[in-house]
XYZ file of C-alpha atoms in Angstrom:
717
model
C -185.748 143.952 -300.831
C -184.249 147.145 -302.302
C -182.497 149.322 -299.699
C -183.801 152.845 -299.147
C -181.641 155.402 -300.996
C -179.485 157.610 -298.769
C -178.467 161.275 -299.239
C -175.098 159.950 -300.426
C -176.865 157.935 -303.123
C -178.792 161.035 -304.188
C -175.581 163.106 -304.407
C -173.888 160.519 -306.583
C -176.844 160.495 -308.966
C -177.175 164.312 -309.010
C -173.445 164.721 -309.730
C -173.753 162.323 -312.616
C -176.782 164.122 -314.074
C -175.211 167.583 -313.695
C -171.762 166.378 -314.834
C -170.266 167.523 -311.536
C -171.500 171.103 -311.779
C -172.003 172.757 -308.366
C -175.774 173.153 -307.857
C -175.448 175.347 -304.756
C -177.053 178.798 -304.941
C -176.003 181.732 -302.719
C -178.675 184.147 -301.460
C -178.226 187.884 -300.794
C -178.159 186.919 -297.103
C -175.021 184.854 -297.806
C -176.805 181.524 -297.326
C -175.518 178.715 -299.491
C -178.698 176.937 -300.584
C -178.252 173.245 -301.317
C -180.295 171.488 -303.984
C -181.579 168.954 -301.437
C -182.662 169.204 -297.800
C -183.413 166.344 -295.431
C -184.558 165.974 -291.854
C -180.936 166.171 -290.706
C -180.796 169.825 -291.788
C -183.292 170.885 -289.116
C -182.965 168.147 -286.532
C -182.339 170.642 -283.705
C -185.198 172.983 -284.594
C -188.704 172.333 -283.238
C -191.352 174.617 -284.745
C -194.091 173.263 -282.471
C -197.753 173.351 -283.486
C -199.947 176.210 -284.752
C -201.434 178.225 -281.920
C -198.778 177.162 -279.400
C -195.437 178.667 -278.356
C -193.123 179.612 -279.985
C -195.836 180.221 -282.631
C -193.494 179.398 -285.518
C -196.350 177.673 -287.337
C -198.890 180.428 -286.669
C -200.518 182.310 -283.812
C -203.906 180.644 -284.338
C -204.495 176.893 -284.129
C -207.099 177.067 -286.910
C -205.654 179.578 -289.349
C -206.751 179.905 -292.139
C -209.148 177.012 -291.942
C -211.196 178.986 -289.406
C -210.910 182.448 -290.958
C -208.846 183.703 -293.923
C -206.535 186.668 -293.765
C -207.951 190.197 -294.053
C -207.817 191.628 -297.577
C -206.540 195.202 -297.487
C -205.793 197.735 -300.188
C -203.251 200.413 -299.248
C -204.658 203.426 -301.051
C -205.133 207.160 -300.947
C -204.631 209.872 -303.507
C -205.688 213.364 -304.457
C -208.459 214.635 -302.186
C -210.374 213.044 -299.331
C -213.460 212.975 -301.599
C -211.641 211.023 -304.357
C -210.090 208.593 -301.877
C -213.404 208.020 -300.108
C -215.095 207.107 -303.386
C -212.231 204.714 -304.212
C -212.503 203.073 -300.751
C -216.232 202.547 -301.083
C -215.862 200.975 -304.517
C -213.206 198.583 -303.184
C -215.262 197.631 -300.134
C -218.191 196.828 -302.379
C -215.959 194.503 -304.382
C -214.668 192.380 -301.492
C -212.031 194.391 -299.628
C -212.360 193.846 -295.832
C -210.327 196.647 -294.279
C -209.021 200.124 -295.102
C -205.325 201.011 -295.330
C -204.811 204.749 -295.753
C -201.937 206.223 -297.753
C -201.260 209.880 -296.896
C -199.492 212.351 -299.126
C -195.948 213.451 -298.288
C -196.972 216.901 -297.108
C -199.129 215.230 -294.455
C -196.393 212.764 -293.526
C -193.945 215.573 -292.912
C -196.303 217.695 -290.833
C -197.004 220.459 -293.359
C -200.373 221.935 -294.288
C -201.119 222.000 -297.996
C -200.602 225.774 -298.138
C -196.970 225.542 -296.967
C -194.385 226.748 -299.496
C -192.264 223.580 -299.099
C -194.962 221.204 -300.420
C -196.021 222.846 -303.686
C -195.267 219.689 -305.700
C -196.322 217.104 -303.111
C -199.959 217.763 -302.260
C -202.192 214.818 -303.173
C -199.564 213.130 -305.318
C -198.490 209.973 -303.429
C -201.436 209.734 -301.080
C -204.379 211.659 -299.776
C -203.966 215.206 -298.450
C -205.198 215.615 -294.870
C -204.983 219.049 -293.288
C -207.961 219.142 -290.893
C -210.530 217.044 -289.040
C -212.928 218.073 -291.821
C -210.687 216.234 -294.341
C -210.743 213.127 -292.156
C -214.534 213.256 -291.894
C -214.817 213.373 -295.671
C -212.269 210.536 -296.007
C -214.468 208.199 -293.931
C -217.861 209.450 -295.083
C -220.439 206.608 -295.185
C -217.859 204.167 -293.784
C -218.893 202.788 -290.345
C -215.881 203.420 -288.128
C -217.386 201.332 -285.339
C -217.138 198.174 -287.478
C -214.488 198.942 -290.111
C -210.842 198.233 -289.266
C -208.696 201.166 -290.389
C -204.913 200.933 -290.878
C -203.007 204.194 -291.248
C -199.407 204.329 -292.452
C -198.239 207.334 -290.519
C -195.117 208.013 -288.473
C -193.845 211.592 -288.598
C -197.189 213.390 -288.183
C -198.661 210.516 -286.213
C -199.985 212.765 -283.411
C -202.237 215.084 -285.488
C -203.382 212.181 -287.747
C -204.399 210.059 -284.732
C -206.074 213.094 -283.133
C -208.039 213.799 -286.341
C -209.138 210.154 -286.588
C -210.347 210.132 -282.998
C -212.239 213.428 -283.372
C -213.683 212.419 -286.756
C -215.002 209.308 -285.031
C -216.531 211.418 -282.251
C -218.252 213.682 -284.751
C -219.791 210.671 -286.507
C -221.023 209.243 -283.207
C -218.273 206.642 -282.727
C -216.325 207.024 -279.439
C -212.625 206.184 -279.255
C -213.217 202.895 -277.430
C -215.069 201.526 -280.493
C -212.432 202.434 -283.062
C -210.471 199.463 -284.385
C -207.412 199.287 -286.590
C -203.702 200.097 -286.526
C -201.461 203.133 -286.642
C -197.942 202.477 -287.907
C -196.233 204.754 -285.348
C -192.825 203.164 -286.069
C -190.381 206.034 -286.088
C -187.079 204.148 -285.691
C -187.215 202.646 -289.170
C -187.812 206.166 -290.594
C -184.304 207.120 -289.430
C -182.931 204.029 -291.203
C -184.716 203.978 -294.564
C -187.905 205.892 -295.304
C -187.053 209.306 -293.843
C -190.588 210.627 -293.279
C -189.600 211.805 -289.823
C -190.209 215.238 -288.327
C -188.629 215.327 -284.868
C -185.265 213.991 -283.618
C -185.061 210.388 -282.288
C -185.527 211.020 -278.570
C -188.724 213.112 -278.675
C -189.985 210.832 -281.438
C -189.632 207.865 -279.091
C -191.535 209.812 -276.440
C -194.384 210.262 -278.935
C -194.478 206.504 -279.574
C -194.742 205.818 -275.841
C -197.457 208.451 -275.375
C -199.560 206.879 -278.124
C -199.152 203.425 -276.587
C -200.244 204.818 -273.214
C -203.233 206.720 -274.601
C -204.569 203.843 -276.690
C -204.037 201.369 -273.825
C -206.239 203.570 -271.624
C -208.846 204.692 -274.170
C -208.842 202.488 -277.289
C -208.971 198.780 -276.377
C -209.655 197.620 -279.961
C -206.899 199.689 -281.586
C -203.306 198.571 -282.313
C -201.005 201.348 -281.162
C -198.025 200.470 -283.328
C -197.188 198.475 -286.453
C -193.501 197.718 -286.326
C -192.403 197.839 -289.934
C -189.796 195.824 -291.747
C -191.499 196.567 -295.063
C -189.663 199.793 -295.719
C -186.327 198.168 -294.836
C -187.165 195.436 -297.336
C -187.974 198.011 -300.003
C -184.776 199.930 -299.233
C -182.743 196.803 -300.014
C -182.383 195.002 -296.675
C -181.672 191.286 -296.676
C -184.144 189.000 -294.903
C -181.761 188.764 -291.934
C -181.467 192.541 -291.661
C -185.217 193.043 -291.987
C -185.898 190.461 -289.298
C -183.225 191.568 -286.842
C -183.833 195.307 -287.094
C -187.625 194.997 -287.051
C -187.735 192.702 -284.009
C -185.115 194.897 -282.279
C -187.299 197.967 -282.990
C -190.228 196.190 -281.388
C -188.165 195.324 -278.346
C -187.098 198.953 -278.007
C -190.677 200.235 -278.205
C -191.782 197.724 -275.558
C -188.950 198.734 -273.248
C -189.736 202.452 -273.714
C -193.399 201.847 -272.848
C -192.450 199.785 -269.797
C -190.117 202.566 -268.676
C -193.152 204.891 -268.409
C -194.699 202.472 -265.929
C -196.960 200.512 -268.279
C -197.403 196.792 -267.587
C -196.086 194.873 -270.625
C -199.185 192.683 -270.756
C -201.413 195.787 -270.820
C -200.133 196.826 -274.264
C -198.041 194.067 -275.858
C -201.013 192.121 -277.160
C -201.914 195.039 -279.432
C -198.496 195.595 -280.963
C -198.464 194.417 -284.566
C -195.876 194.064 -287.319
C -195.592 194.777 -291.040
C -193.263 192.903 -293.397
C -192.392 193.215 -297.059
C -192.674 190.124 -299.238
C -190.291 189.749 -302.175
C -189.582 187.229 -304.899
C -187.431 184.705 -303.011
C -190.517 182.563 -302.411
C -189.309 180.112 -299.782
C -187.155 182.664 -297.958
C -190.151 184.943 -297.494
C -192.270 182.096 -296.098
C -189.492 181.193 -293.666
C -189.016 184.854 -292.741
C -192.535 185.168 -291.316
C -192.135 181.918 -289.402
C -188.778 183.086 -287.992
C -190.260 186.459 -287.014
C -192.879 184.781 -284.813
C -190.191 182.648 -283.182
C -187.930 185.638 -282.515
C -190.717 187.807 -281.100
C -191.811 185.025 -278.758
C -188.253 184.816 -277.373
C -187.974 188.592 -276.983
C -191.274 189.056 -275.185
C -190.677 186.042 -272.968
C -187.313 187.538 -272.077
C -188.943 190.902 -271.202
C -191.207 189.143 -268.708
C -194.511 189.004 -270.571
C -196.886 186.542 -268.889
C -199.815 186.512 -271.298
C -199.439 184.220 -274.303
C -201.162 186.902 -276.394
C -198.306 189.294 -275.548
C -195.861 186.831 -277.110
C -197.734 186.358 -280.375
C -196.384 188.220 -283.401
C -199.309 189.285 -285.583
C -198.405 190.822 -288.911
C -199.709 192.596 -291.948
C -197.767 192.053 -295.162
C -197.467 193.888 -298.461
C -196.084 192.541 -301.691
C -192.928 194.279 -302.877
C -192.996 197.534 -304.781
C -189.306 197.240 -305.687
C -189.899 193.937 -307.491
C -192.415 195.632 -309.810
C -190.975 196.747 -313.138
C -191.842 199.481 -315.630
C -190.831 197.211 -318.540
C -193.358 194.585 -319.669
C -195.549 195.566 -316.690
C -198.132 192.762 -316.967
C -195.389 190.478 -315.644
C -196.003 192.323 -312.368
C -199.305 190.462 -311.956
C -197.366 187.181 -311.721
C -194.799 188.678 -309.373
C -197.475 189.941 -307.013
C -199.288 186.588 -307.109
C -196.096 184.705 -306.164
C -195.434 187.144 -303.331
C -199.015 186.942 -302.105
C -198.757 183.165 -301.955
C -195.546 183.451 -299.929
C -197.217 185.814 -297.436
C -200.208 183.525 -296.970
C -198.181 180.317 -296.755
C -196.045 182.139 -294.187
C -199.130 182.940 -292.098
C -199.828 186.664 -292.403
C -202.944 188.077 -290.677
C -203.685 190.607 -293.392
C -202.332 191.385 -296.831
C -202.077 194.183 -299.389
C -201.284 193.213 -302.950
C -199.604 195.849 -305.120
C -201.100 196.773 -308.471
C -199.262 196.072 -311.727
C -198.740 199.791 -312.545
C -197.274 200.864 -309.186
C -193.732 200.801 -310.567
C -194.633 203.954 -312.480
C -197.748 205.581 -310.953
C -200.602 205.297 -308.518
C -202.936 202.378 -309.292
C -205.972 202.817 -311.502
C -209.324 201.189 -310.721
C -208.477 198.574 -313.340
C -205.124 197.580 -311.846
C -206.375 197.800 -308.241
C -209.181 195.346 -309.067
C -206.667 192.790 -310.425
C -204.544 193.209 -307.277
C -207.526 192.762 -304.990
C -208.879 189.803 -306.976
C -205.493 188.115 -306.651
C -206.266 187.668 -302.974
C -209.852 186.616 -303.576
C -208.714 183.903 -305.986
C -206.178 182.646 -303.459
C -208.818 182.542 -300.752
C -211.683 181.112 -302.788
C -210.015 178.924 -305.437
C -206.518 177.774 -304.452
C -207.159 175.602 -301.372
C -204.510 177.458 -299.371
C -207.013 178.177 -296.614
C -208.042 174.553 -296.130
C -204.946 173.353 -294.229
C -203.152 175.070 -291.348
C -199.499 175.822 -292.227
C -199.415 173.470 -295.235
C -195.628 173.822 -295.670
C -194.860 172.991 -292.046
C -192.482 170.048 -291.964
C -190.889 170.870 -295.289
C -187.209 170.123 -294.783
C -186.200 173.210 -296.779
C -188.666 175.543 -295.031
C -187.741 174.364 -291.521
C -183.998 174.579 -292.277
C -184.376 178.097 -293.694
C -186.454 179.146 -290.680
C -183.871 177.826 -288.259
C -181.018 179.572 -290.123
C -182.879 182.889 -290.222
C -183.553 182.738 -286.480
C -179.893 181.988 -285.765
C -178.478 184.708 -288.027
C -181.004 187.335 -286.951
C -180.187 186.680 -283.294
C -176.498 187.348 -284.040
C -177.368 190.733 -285.525
C -179.771 191.507 -282.656
C -176.919 190.839 -280.227
C -174.969 193.621 -281.966
C -177.927 195.940 -281.405
C -178.082 195.031 -277.711
C -174.330 195.599 -277.372
C -174.798 199.116 -278.788
C -177.339 199.908 -276.090
C -180.546 199.187 -277.973
C -182.013 200.186 -281.291
C -182.233 203.940 -280.665
C -178.519 204.050 -279.919
C -177.737 201.684 -282.770
C -179.672 203.844 -285.248
C -177.726 206.871 -284.034
C -174.447 205.199 -285.083
C -175.707 204.968 -288.666
C -174.736 201.284 -288.804
C -178.122 199.828 -289.791
C -178.708 202.437 -292.503
C -175.247 201.825 -293.952
C -175.737 198.025 -293.879
C -179.059 198.270 -295.722
C -177.614 200.674 -298.319
C -174.715 198.285 -298.969
C -177.141 195.392 -299.410
C -179.203 197.535 -301.835
C -176.115 198.433 -303.896
C -175.061 194.771 -304.034
C -178.542 193.766 -305.229
C -178.512 196.409 -307.941
C -175.105 195.372 -309.245
C -176.381 191.806 -309.458
C -179.369 192.992 -311.549
C -177.255 195.278 -313.726
C -174.895 192.408 -314.505
C -177.873 190.068 -315.158
C -176.666 187.682 -312.463
C -180.130 188.179 -310.968
C -182.618 187.739 -313.789
C -185.576 190.118 -314.105
C -187.826 188.852 -316.873
C -188.570 191.602 -319.366
C -185.849 193.859 -317.981
C -182.413 192.241 -318.267
C -183.581 189.062 -320.036
C -186.365 188.361 -322.561
C -186.864 192.085 -323.036
C -189.342 193.311 -325.666
C -188.023 195.450 -328.498
C -190.670 198.086 -327.830
C -192.824 198.543 -324.749
C -196.596 198.615 -324.979
C -198.205 201.791 -323.628
C -200.106 201.442 -320.364
C -202.724 203.771 -318.924
C -201.673 205.388 -315.661
C -203.358 207.574 -313.074
C -202.277 211.225 -313.104
C -203.124 213.644 -310.316
C -203.619 217.348 -310.975
C -201.458 218.562 -308.124
C -202.246 222.240 -308.580
C -206.028 221.596 -308.519
C -205.815 219.425 -305.409
C -203.674 221.976 -303.573
C -206.041 224.810 -304.466
C -209.007 222.858 -303.057
C -207.125 221.939 -299.895
C -206.114 225.536 -299.245
C -209.738 226.633 -299.649
C -210.846 224.080 -297.030
C -208.085 225.148 -294.623
C -209.155 228.776 -294.962
C -212.799 227.835 -294.380
C -211.986 225.818 -291.250
C -209.870 228.633 -289.832
C -212.576 231.199 -290.534
C -215.275 229.166 -288.783
C -213.416 227.940 -285.657
C -213.162 229.586 -282.245
C -209.722 231.080 -282.730
C -209.047 231.818 -279.068
C -209.959 228.271 -278.011
C -207.804 226.828 -280.783
C -204.754 228.877 -279.858
C -205.196 228.019 -276.194
C -205.262 224.306 -277.057
C -202.110 224.677 -279.173
C -200.311 226.521 -276.369
C -201.327 223.740 -273.969
C -199.856 221.205 -276.379
C -196.576 223.106 -276.549
C -196.476 223.341 -272.760
C -197.189 219.607 -272.481
C -194.245 218.824 -274.730
C -192.029 220.568 -272.202
C -193.681 219.342 -269.011
C -194.258 215.713 -269.878
C -197.986 215.690 -270.583
C -199.399 213.068 -272.937
C -199.000 214.712 -276.337
C -201.763 212.684 -278.033
C -204.282 213.614 -275.368
C -203.390 217.295 -275.729
C -203.469 217.074 -279.545
C -206.969 215.534 -279.444
C -208.170 218.659 -277.669
C -206.477 220.852 -280.274
C -208.181 218.804 -283.017
C -211.552 219.330 -281.319
C -210.849 223.056 -281.666
C -210.070 222.537 -285.387
C -206.348 223.171 -285.295
C -204.724 222.124 -288.556
C -202.176 219.370 -288.975
C -199.423 221.883 -289.606
C -200.362 223.936 -286.545
C -200.323 220.872 -284.278
C -196.970 219.753 -285.733
C -195.474 223.218 -285.262
C -196.733 223.432 -281.681
C -194.633 220.350 -280.993
C -191.689 221.410 -283.151
C -191.247 224.541 -280.992
C -190.063 222.227 -278.207
C -188.800 219.136 -280.028
C -187.092 220.734 -283.049
C -187.001 219.296 -286.590
C -184.603 216.532 -287.606
C -182.395 216.976 -290.679
C -180.131 214.514 -292.514
C -177.850 214.428 -295.540
C -177.334 211.024 -297.188
C -173.865 209.443 -296.954
C -173.927 206.652 -299.549
C -171.617 203.655 -299.291
C -168.730 203.233 -301.728
C -166.759 200.363 -303.204
C -169.637 197.973 -303.981
C -169.868 198.679 -307.713
C -166.103 198.937 -308.137
C -165.461 195.484 -306.711
C -168.390 193.919 -308.615
C -167.312 195.316 -312.000
C -163.549 194.997 -311.565
C -163.012 193.050 -314.799
C -166.031 194.282 -316.800
C -165.249 195.822 -320.221
C -168.161 198.273 -320.214
C -167.201 199.478 -316.731
C -163.687 200.120 -318.021
C -165.085 202.112 -320.942
C -167.074 204.302 -318.572
C -164.223 204.870 -316.126
C -161.909 205.691 -319.050
C -164.555 208.172 -320.209
C -164.679 209.777 -316.767
C -160.879 210.112 -316.812
C -161.047 211.742 -320.257
C -163.625 214.288 -319.093
C -161.497 214.969 -316.001
C -158.451 215.704 -318.178
C -160.532 218.107 -320.281
C -162.126 219.921 -317.326
C -159.065 219.833 -315.082
C -161.207 218.205 -312.370
C -163.522 215.260 -311.941
C -166.943 215.610 -313.579
C -169.260 216.768 -310.810
C -172.814 215.491 -310.345
C -175.283 216.470 -307.662
C -177.928 213.872 -306.717
C -180.906 215.935 -305.629
C -183.989 214.944 -303.632
C -186.556 217.702 -303.992
C -189.913 217.796 -302.273
C -190.927 215.759 -299.258
C -190.120 212.332 -300.722
C -187.619 210.667 -298.359
C -187.281 207.355 -300.208
C -183.613 207.501 -301.120
C -182.687 203.950 -302.189
C -182.324 204.890 -305.848
C -180.522 208.130 -305.121
C -178.044 206.359 -302.832
C -177.386 203.585 -305.353
C -176.689 206.186 -308.063
C -174.406 208.170 -305.735
C -172.538 205.005 -304.726
C -172.078 203.763 -308.297
C -171.078 207.118 -309.820
C -168.577 207.701 -307.056
C -167.006 204.316 -307.765
C -166.829 205.227 -311.476
C -164.790 208.321 -310.685
C -167.373 211.122 -310.673
C -167.308 213.660 -307.859
C -170.725 213.091 -306.311
C -172.533 215.575 -304.090
C -175.496 214.054 -302.283
C -177.893 216.912 -301.610
C -179.813 217.102 -298.358
C -183.235 215.499 -298.312
C -186.436 217.552 -298.735
C -184.984 220.433 -300.714
C -186.995 223.007 -302.615
C -185.928 223.766 -306.206
C -184.515 227.053 -304.920
C -182.347 225.218 -302.363
C -181.160 222.728 -304.949
C -180.190 225.612 -307.241
C -178.215 227.275 -304.451
C -176.380 224.042 -303.599
C -175.591 223.333 -307.260
C -174.205 226.840 -307.860
C -172.190 226.760 -304.650
C -170.214 223.677 -305.725
C -170.385 224.422 -309.485
C -171.798 221.079 -310.648
C -171.901 219.858 -314.234
C -175.042 217.728 -313.834
C -177.988 217.654 -311.464
C -179.604 214.243 -311.186
C -183.097 214.752 -309.796
C -184.407 211.639 -308.067
C -188.195 211.261 -307.987
C -190.401 208.574 -306.524
C -193.542 210.364 -305.433
C -194.811 211.951 -308.646
C -193.562 215.490 -308.036
C -191.361 215.431 -311.123
C -193.750 217.452 -313.321
C -193.740 220.327 -310.856
C -190.338 220.395 -309.170
C -187.944 219.549 -312.010
C -189.286 222.122 -314.521
C -189.106 224.728 -311.756
C -185.453 223.867 -311.147
C -184.675 224.221 -314.866
C -186.448 227.592 -314.951
C -184.370 228.793 -311.989
C -181.138 227.623 -313.647
C -182.008 229.641 -316.752
C -182.731 232.734 -314.649
C -179.356 232.279 -312.931
C -177.621 232.130 -316.321
C -176.595 228.509 -315.810
C -178.426 226.615 -318.538
C -175.098 224.858 -319.122
C -175.798 222.684 -316.056
C -177.404 219.510 -317.359
C -180.539 218.274 -315.571
C -181.442 214.593 -315.645
C -184.293 212.744 -313.952
C -184.482 209.253 -312.494
C -186.895 207.130 -310.523
C -190.597 206.333 -310.794
C -191.559 208.374 -313.851
C -194.250 207.145 -316.286
C -193.092 206.923 -319.903
C -196.070 209.124 -320.811
C -194.366 211.966 -318.916
C -191.018 211.672 -320.717
C -191.942 214.041 -323.543
C -193.232 216.628 -321.068
C -189.934 216.504 -319.210
C -187.861 216.676 -322.376
C -189.786 219.733 -323.523
C -189.131 221.270 -320.099
C -185.393 220.798 -320.693
C -184.558 217.479 -319.034
C -181.672 215.945 -320.983
C -181.671 212.387 -319.642
C -184.492 210.275 -318.128
C -183.769 207.013 -316.343
C -186.809 205.066 -315.196
C -187.121 201.821 -313.216
C -184.978 199.022 -314.629
C -182.311 201.372 -315.998
C -178.793 199.952 -315.945
C -176.683 202.239 -313.729
C -173.513 201.825 -315.796
C -175.379 202.756 -318.963
C -176.845 205.790 -317.172
C -173.294 206.932 -316.498
C -172.323 206.341 -320.143
C -175.259 208.485 -321.259
C -174.286 211.307 -318.895
C -170.716 211.250 -320.209
C -172.212 211.776 -323.669
C -174.161 214.766 -322.329
C -170.851 216.115 -321.057
C -169.386 215.949 -324.573
C -167.511 212.653 -324.419
C -168.004 210.246 -327.367
C -168.930 206.954 -325.659
C -169.121 203.748 -327.717
C -172.484 201.998 -327.685
C -172.960 199.180 -325.174
C -171.382 195.953 -326.393
C -168.967 197.761 -328.753
C -165.347 198.235 -327.783
C -163.443 201.479 -328.200
C -161.510 200.413 -331.322
C -164.730 199.410 -333.116
C -166.300 202.769 -332.197
C -163.311 204.594 -333.652
C -163.576 202.691 -336.974
């Protein structure tokens, strides 16, 4: 009888086949992934059974054999009317729940008529200024049966108040409303930056919402603790897990500190994770998250098993989507969707193929939605509960993620909890470093992106994108605001706003007070300002990490050409070439801006990182004050056609047309000619190589750079 092969036998055969080449792969988390896993690799880890503690294999014994995940489509754009029509079309085609995307003016607590949001209204989500907007948004959608998820953190109080009052006005009381509000402010201070108030009053708002919904909205999830935006900002799986679970722990402790029983609210806390392209890591991440949350809630004294179950929504990655060869994005989203479902998500949003460059069209949104329908109806994934449970690789990865995340969570505890840890800036810096390391790996083609740094097409095919007429949307919103103000009882409205301000000082429940202000038709900006009078407004200036690019490119010839070019320009100018990385408008997503600032600093430029949320006038003033050579305008939220031309106009008026203006970020190729005609001298969209961007800017500054792949002597000949 032939003896059963052992792992040693396998290694001998694998070494022979690979001629001794090391087959180990290292992940961004620093895990050395072996080419073979056996039972010995997870002998000490017991995932249990689905539906039972620690819920590693799922919170339901029958998922998805009993019921598949909820299909959601995160969407909102332009006006409430346009978004409502889009929602109703999607619901008719198989979508099961609504996920509302708000524009950045709404996120930051400004009405559409505010001077700071001229380029933001309706561009990256739907504009909501009044209860009337919310009523239009949900017109003909039964709020007593439709689950509504709202991604809102900064202006969470007026948005929740509007939703509650819109329900009342359609005959649906608060106790019948079901869905989720994100209400996760801690991660905003780490990555996404759509905050309004400082951390301490922001945490009070979170607790007040938990208290109000616990008392009045039994079917509504009061918080969705989000790792997604950390994932999109560049966090590793360990960072996303540790910081997200630590955020959840902090929120639970804050709610308990107000006197709430943990089992009265914990069962309606939910989570939100991003799903990227490391297929097996993402599956293991969701399994590890459930294990970690069970341990945390058990440690906080929760008695109900429901309180210890981590339920999560997931969204496929936006960062993994590429502008180049964009139909590849359909495959990327499908792979990520499979990872989310094999990991056991409760609901899922699949990104559309064009979201690397614009808002989704009906065409692309249908493909994204149908991706989930095909998985549910055709793939067989829903027939078996946790089909990858018992996989040696999956269980070993899960165990390692739990172990490493717990180490990082111990650092958070040692700092005094997540609020205190966020205040140190440590988590933000760690995520930014991870993002810079990932980008260097892509730029050097160590991480392959098909169609971007490998197998790239000679010319890109045009793709139809959705364009929003920002000026038209803003004009319509202002008209509705004026109409609402003209028709309301002004004295009653002002009294409600004064009561809200007083409650912010005295300790009243701010959501309860804001609901009354909404009933009196106060606007979103008015409610936000009534709170800002007491709480203040939080400001931040990015402080990018340094050294990541320099160490990664230490022996790279092209890097040396660029740094030599920077030195040459410095000799000519008598100082380092000076670039300002500007974030105009209310877009707080600063991953790209921070990566650029980090890389250019390492290359020898003097880099000024402008404060977030600047107007073109403020960017001009900052640029003139430090006498920059280049302004690099970073755009993600579609304000580039309004804000960047305005900046160029202001530079001309100031007599400083010599300052070069470049643009980077999520900019459709169809807009490039518009920007060039407006005076933009360099445009760097998704997938741009950072070192080549620097080479191009040196050319703009008058230095003759050799083309990529050509050394300096060849260029001279």
